[in-house]
Amino acid sequence: MRNTVIGAGGAAALSMLAMMGSGVAAASGPNVVGQKYSDAQSALSSAQLTPVVQFTVGDQKAWPDCIVTRTQSRTVQPPSNSGGSATKQILVSLNCNASVATATEPGNSQGTPEGRTAAAAAAKAAASSGSSS
């Protein structure tokens, strides 16, 4: 096994590369976590940001109906000889599972806070639609 020692200058250089090299920063713009992707797209576009799906979990819903679980901003620089301008993007992660798991669909367990909340909302919606008929 070989040990590597980095001096103070090398550590500072690595820190700078880590902070600047990726072009990714904390999300800026409207907070869209918890919203349906279709609503988040509208809000981000209105703020002059381009939403880009980075990760998805599950496949039970179409993207517009998926829930945004995480965002991260980045600026994409054009090639130096293009004369173009930078594009501000928001990377989004989506949960496309059902709100509550069933025997045939993956989703949140009713044993979790998210699952209990989703099940209660579904029961309330069913009760209100049944009483208004």
PDB file of N, CA, C and O in Angstrom, residues 13-49:
ATOM      1  N   ALA A  13      -5.046  23.680  -4.192  1.00  0.00           N
ATOM      2  CA  ALA A  13      -5.350  23.545  -5.620  1.00  0.00           C
ATOM      3  C   ALA A  13      -6.476  22.536  -5.838  1.00  0.00           C
ATOM      4  O   ALA A  13      -7.386  22.768  -6.643  1.00  0.00           O
ATOM      5  N   LEU A  14      -6.450  21.415  -5.112  1.00  0.00           N
ATOM      6  CA  LEU A  14      -7.511  20.426  -5.228  1.00  0.00           C
ATOM      7  C   LEU A  14      -8.849  20.998  -4.772  1.00  0.00           C
ATOM      8  O   LEU A  14      -9.895  20.734  -5.381  1.00  0.00           O
ATOM      9  N   SER A  15      -8.827  21.802  -3.717  1.00  0.00           N
ATOM     10  CA  SER A  15     -10.054  22.430  -3.227  1.00  0.00           C
ATOM     11  C   SER A  15     -10.637  23.363  -4.273  1.00  0.00           C
ATOM     12  O   SER A  15     -11.845  23.376  -4.518  1.00  0.00           O
ATOM     13  N   MET A  16      -9.791  24.155  -4.913  1.00  0.00           N
ATOM     14  CA  MET A  16     -10.256  25.075  -5.943  1.00  0.00           C
ATOM     15  C   MET A  16     -10.837  24.307  -7.121  1.00  0.00           C
ATOM     16  O   MET A  16     -11.873  24.687  -7.665  1.00  0.00           O
ATOM     17  N   LEU A  17     -10.184  23.224  -7.533  1.00  0.00           N
ATOM     18  CA  LEU A  17     -10.710  22.423  -8.637  1.00  0.00           C
ATOM     19  C   LEU A  17     -12.060  21.830  -8.277  1.00  0.00           C
ATOM     20  O   LEU A  17     -12.976  21.798  -9.098  1.00  0.00           O
ATOM     21  N   ALA A  18     -12.191  21.361  -7.057  1.00  0.00           N
ATOM     22  CA  ALA A  18     -13.451  20.756  -6.624  1.00  0.00           C
ATOM     23  C   ALA A  18     -14.574  21.783  -6.638  1.00  0.00           C
ATOM     24  O   ALA A  18     -15.701  21.478  -7.017  1.00  0.00           O
ATOM     25  N   MET A  19     -14.283  23.030  -6.244  1.00  0.00           N
ATOM     26  CA  MET A  19     -15.317  24.051  -6.189  1.00  0.00           C
ATOM     27  C   MET A  19     -15.648  24.612  -7.564  1.00  0.00           C
ATOM     28  O   MET A  19     -16.787  24.881  -7.880  1.00  0.00           O
ATOM     29  N   MET A  20     -14.656  24.778  -8.428  1.00  0.00           N
ATOM     30  CA  MET A  20     -14.881  25.457  -9.685  1.00  0.00           C
ATOM     31  C   MET A  20     -15.014  24.530 -10.880  1.00  0.00           C
ATOM     32  O   MET A  20     -15.669  24.874 -11.852  1.00  0.00           O
ATOM     33  N   GLY A  21     -14.427  23.369 -10.826  1.00  0.00           N
ATOM     34  CA  GLY A  21     -14.340  22.524 -12.001  1.00  0.00           C
ATOM     35  C   GLY A  21     -15.639  21.935 -12.484  1.00  0.00           C
ATOM     36  O   GLY A  21     -15.834  21.713 -13.664  1.00  0.00           O
ATOM     37  N   SER A  22     -16.585  21.699 -11.607  1.00  0.00           N
ATOM     38  CA  SER A  22     -17.789  20.990 -12.028  1.00  0.00           C
ATOM     39  C   SER A  22     -18.822  21.894 -12.666  1.00  0.00           C
ATOM     40  O   SER A  22     -19.657  21.443 -13.433  1.00  0.00           O
ATOM     41  N   GLY A  23     -18.825  23.172 -12.338  1.00  0.00           N
ATOM     42  CA  GLY A  23     -19.845  24.056 -12.868  1.00  0.00           C
ATOM     43  C   GLY A  23     -21.211  23.816 -12.227  1.00  0.00           C
ATOM     44  O   GLY A  23     -22.223  24.277 -12.725  1.00  0.00           O
ATOM     45  N   VAL A  24     -21.276  23.104 -11.114  1.00  0.00           N
ATOM     46  CA  VAL A  24     -22.533  22.804 -10.447  1.00  0.00           C
ATOM     47  C   VAL A  24     -22.540  23.495  -9.097  1.00  0.00           C
ATOM     48  O   VAL A  24     -21.564  23.464  -8.372  1.00  0.00           O
ATOM     49  N   ALA A  25     -23.635  24.141  -8.778  1.00  0.00           N
ATOM     50  CA  ALA A  25     -23.746  24.849  -7.513  1.00  0.00           C
ATOM     51  C   ALA A  25     -25.088  24.524  -6.878  1.00  0.00           C
ATOM     52  O   ALA A  25     -25.894  23.812  -7.452  1.00  0.00           O
ATOM     53  N   ALA A  26     -25.300  25.087  -5.701  1.00  0.00           N
ATOM     54  CA  ALA A  26     -26.592  24.892  -5.049  1.00  0.00           C
ATOM     55  C   ALA A  26     -27.693  25.502  -5.917  1.00  0.00           C
ATOM     56  O   ALA A  26     -27.450  26.435  -6.667  1.00  0.00           O
ATOM     57  N   ALA A  27     -28.897  24.959  -5.797  1.00  0.00           N
ATOM     58  CA  ALA A  27     -29.994  25.416  -6.648  1.00  0.00           C
ATOM     59  C   ALA A  27     -30.319  26.875  -6.380  1.00  0.00           C
ATOM     60  O   ALA A  27     -30.384  27.313  -5.248  1.00  0.00           O
ATOM     61  N   SER A  28     -30.473  27.635  -7.461  1.00  0.00           N
ATOM     62  CA  SER A  28     -30.935  29.010  -7.342  1.00  0.00           C
ATOM     63  C   SER A  28     -32.151  29.148  -8.232  1.00  0.00           C
ATOM     64  O   SER A  28     -32.263  28.501  -9.262  1.00  0.00           O
ATOM     65  N   GLY A  29     -33.068  29.978  -7.827  1.00  0.00           N
ATOM     66  CA  GLY A  29     -34.318  30.102  -8.558  1.00  0.00           C
ATOM     67  C   GLY A  29     -35.446  29.616  -7.673  1.00  0.00           C
ATOM     68  O   GLY A  29     -35.272  29.403  -6.475  1.00  0.00           O
ATOM     69  N   PRO A  30     -36.624  29.423  -8.252  1.00  0.00           N
ATOM     70  CA  PRO A  30     -37.762  29.001  -7.430  1.00  0.00           C
ATOM     71  C   PRO A  30     -37.560  27.607  -6.847  1.00  0.00           C
ATOM     72  O   PRO A  30     -36.952  26.745  -7.473  1.00  0.00           O
ATOM     73  N   ASN A  31     -38.064  27.412  -5.636  1.00  0.00           N
ATOM     74  CA  ASN A  31     -37.985  26.101  -4.990  1.00  0.00           C
ATOM     75  C   ASN A  31     -39.126  25.244  -5.534  1.00  0.00           C
ATOM     76  O   ASN A  31     -40.287  25.509  -5.263  1.00  0.00           O
ATOM     77  N   VAL A  32     -38.788  24.223  -6.307  1.00  0.00           N
ATOM     78  CA  VAL A  32     -39.799  23.379  -6.940  1.00  0.00           C
ATOM     79  C   VAL A  32     -39.823  21.965  -6.376  1.00  0.00           C
ATOM     80  O   VAL A  32     -40.561  21.121  -6.869  1.00  0.00           O
ATOM     81  N   VAL A  33     -39.029  21.704  -5.342  1.00  0.00           N
ATOM     82  CA  VAL A  33     -39.007  20.371  -4.728  1.00  0.00           C
ATOM     83  C   VAL A  33     -40.381  20.087  -4.135  1.00  0.00           C
ATOM     84  O   VAL A  33     -40.968  20.923  -3.458  1.00  0.00           O
ATOM     85  N   GLY A  34     -40.918  18.908  -4.444  1.00  0.00           N
ATOM     86  CA  GLY A  34     -42.232  18.515  -3.968  1.00  0.00           C
ATOM     87  C   GLY A  34     -43.339  18.781  -4.981  1.00  0.00           C
ATOM     88  O   GLY A  34     -44.458  18.335  -4.799  1.00  0.00           O
ATOM     89  N   GLN A  35     -43.026  19.502  -6.054  1.00  0.00           N
ATOM     90  CA  GLN A  35     -44.016  19.804  -7.083  1.00  0.00           C
ATOM     91  C   GLN A  35     -43.999  18.756  -8.183  1.00  0.00           C
ATOM     92  O   GLN A  35     -43.006  18.069  -8.387  1.00  0.00           O
ATOM     93  N   LYS A  36     -45.115  18.668  -8.919  1.00  0.00           N
ATOM     94  CA  LYS A  36     -45.132  17.843 -10.116  1.00  0.00           C
ATOM     95  C   LYS A  36     -44.170  18.471 -11.120  1.00  0.00           C
ATOM     96  O   LYS A  36     -44.022  19.698 -11.175  1.00  0.00           O
ATOM     97  N   TYR A  37     -43.509  17.639 -11.928  1.00  0.00           N
ATOM     98  CA  TYR A  37     -42.524  18.140 -12.878  1.00  0.00           C
ATOM     99  C   TYR A  37     -43.139  19.120 -13.865  1.00  0.00           C
ATOM    100  O   TYR A  37     -42.512  20.116 -14.231  1.00  0.00           O
ATOM    101  N   SER A  38     -44.381  18.902 -14.284  1.00  0.00           N
ATOM    102  CA  SER A  38     -45.025  19.830 -15.221  1.00  0.00           C
ATOM    103  C   SER A  38     -45.127  21.236 -14.618  1.00  0.00           C
ATOM    104  O   SER A  38     -44.867  22.237 -15.296  1.00  0.00           O
ATOM    105  N   ASP A  39     -45.473  21.323 -13.323  1.00  0.00           N
ATOM    106  CA  ASP A  39     -45.555  22.619 -12.647  1.00  0.00           C
ATOM    107  C   ASP A  39     -44.164  23.212 -12.450  1.00  0.00           C
ATOM    108  O   ASP A  39     -43.959  24.424 -12.604  1.00  0.00           O
ATOM    109  N   ALA A  40     -43.205  22.362 -12.104  1.00  0.00           N
ATOM    110  CA  ALA A  40     -41.830  22.823 -11.895  1.00  0.00           C
ATOM    111  C   ALA A  40     -41.240  23.371 -13.192  1.00  0.00           C
ATOM    112  O   ALA A  40     -40.555  24.402 -13.183  1.00  0.00           O
ATOM    113  N   GLN A  41     -41.506  22.695 -14.315  1.00  0.00           N
ATOM    114  CA  GLN A  41     -41.015  23.167 -15.608  1.00  0.00           C
ATOM    115  C   GLN A  41     -41.499  24.581 -15.888  1.00  0.00           C
ATOM    116  O   GLN A  41     -40.729  25.439 -16.317  1.00  0.00           O
ATOM    117  N   SER A  42     -42.774  24.830 -15.653  1.00  0.00           N
ATOM    118  CA  SER A  42     -43.342  26.159 -15.892  1.00  0.00           C
ATOM    119  C   SER A  42     -42.682  27.213 -15.009  1.00  0.00           C
ATOM    120  O   SER A  42     -42.316  28.284 -15.480  1.00  0.00           O
ATOM    121  N   ALA A  43     -42.530  26.899 -13.723  1.00  0.00           N
ATOM    122  CA  ALA A  43     -41.934  27.854 -12.791  1.00  0.00           C
ATOM    123  C   ALA A  43     -40.479  28.148 -13.157  1.00  0.00           C
ATOM    124  O   ALA A  43     -40.037  29.306 -13.125  1.00  0.00           O
ATOM    125  N   LEU A  44     -39.732  27.106 -13.514  1.00  0.00           N
ATOM    126  CA  LEU A  44     -38.321  27.298 -13.858  1.00  0.00           C
ATOM    127  C   LEU A  44     -38.174  28.058 -15.171  1.00  0.00           C
ATOM    128  O   LEU A  44     -37.329  28.950 -15.293  1.00  0.00           O
ATOM    129  N   SER A  45     -38.994  27.729 -16.153  1.00  0.00           N
ATOM    130  CA  SER A  45     -38.939  28.436 -17.430  1.00  0.00           C
ATOM    131  C   SER A  45     -39.281  29.910 -17.251  1.00  0.00           C
ATOM    132  O   SER A  45     -38.664  30.778 -17.874  1.00  0.00           O
ATOM    133  N   SER A  46     -40.256  30.217 -16.389  1.00  0.00           N
ATOM    134  CA  SER A  46     -40.615  31.604 -16.108  1.00  0.00           C
ATOM    135  C   SER A  46     -39.468  32.372 -15.470  1.00  0.00           C
ATOM    136  O   SER A  46     -39.361  33.581 -15.622  1.00  0.00           O
ATOM    137  N   ALA A  47     -38.597  31.664 -14.763  1.00  0.00           N
ATOM    138  CA  ALA A  47     -37.432  32.281 -14.113  1.00  0.00           C
ATOM    139  C   ALA A  47     -36.209  32.266 -15.035  1.00  0.00           C
ATOM    140  O   ALA A  47     -35.090  32.472 -14.575  1.00  0.00           O
ATOM    141  N   GLN A  48     -36.424  32.006 -16.333  1.00  0.00           N
ATOM    142  CA  GLN A  48     -35.346  31.989 -17.327  1.00  0.00           C
ATOM    143  C   GLN A  48     -34.325  30.887 -17.066  1.00  0.00           C
ATOM    144  O   GLN A  48     -33.145  31.040 -17.352  1.00  0.00           O
ATOM    145  N   LEU A  49     -34.779  29.765 -16.507  1.00  0.00           N
ATOM    146  CA  LEU A  49     -33.926  28.614 -16.240  1.00  0.00           C
ATOM    147  C   LEU A  49     -34.392  27.442 -17.092  1.00  0.00           C
ATOM    148  O   LEU A  49     -35.593  27.281 -17.322  1.00  0.00           O
TER     149      LEU A  49
END
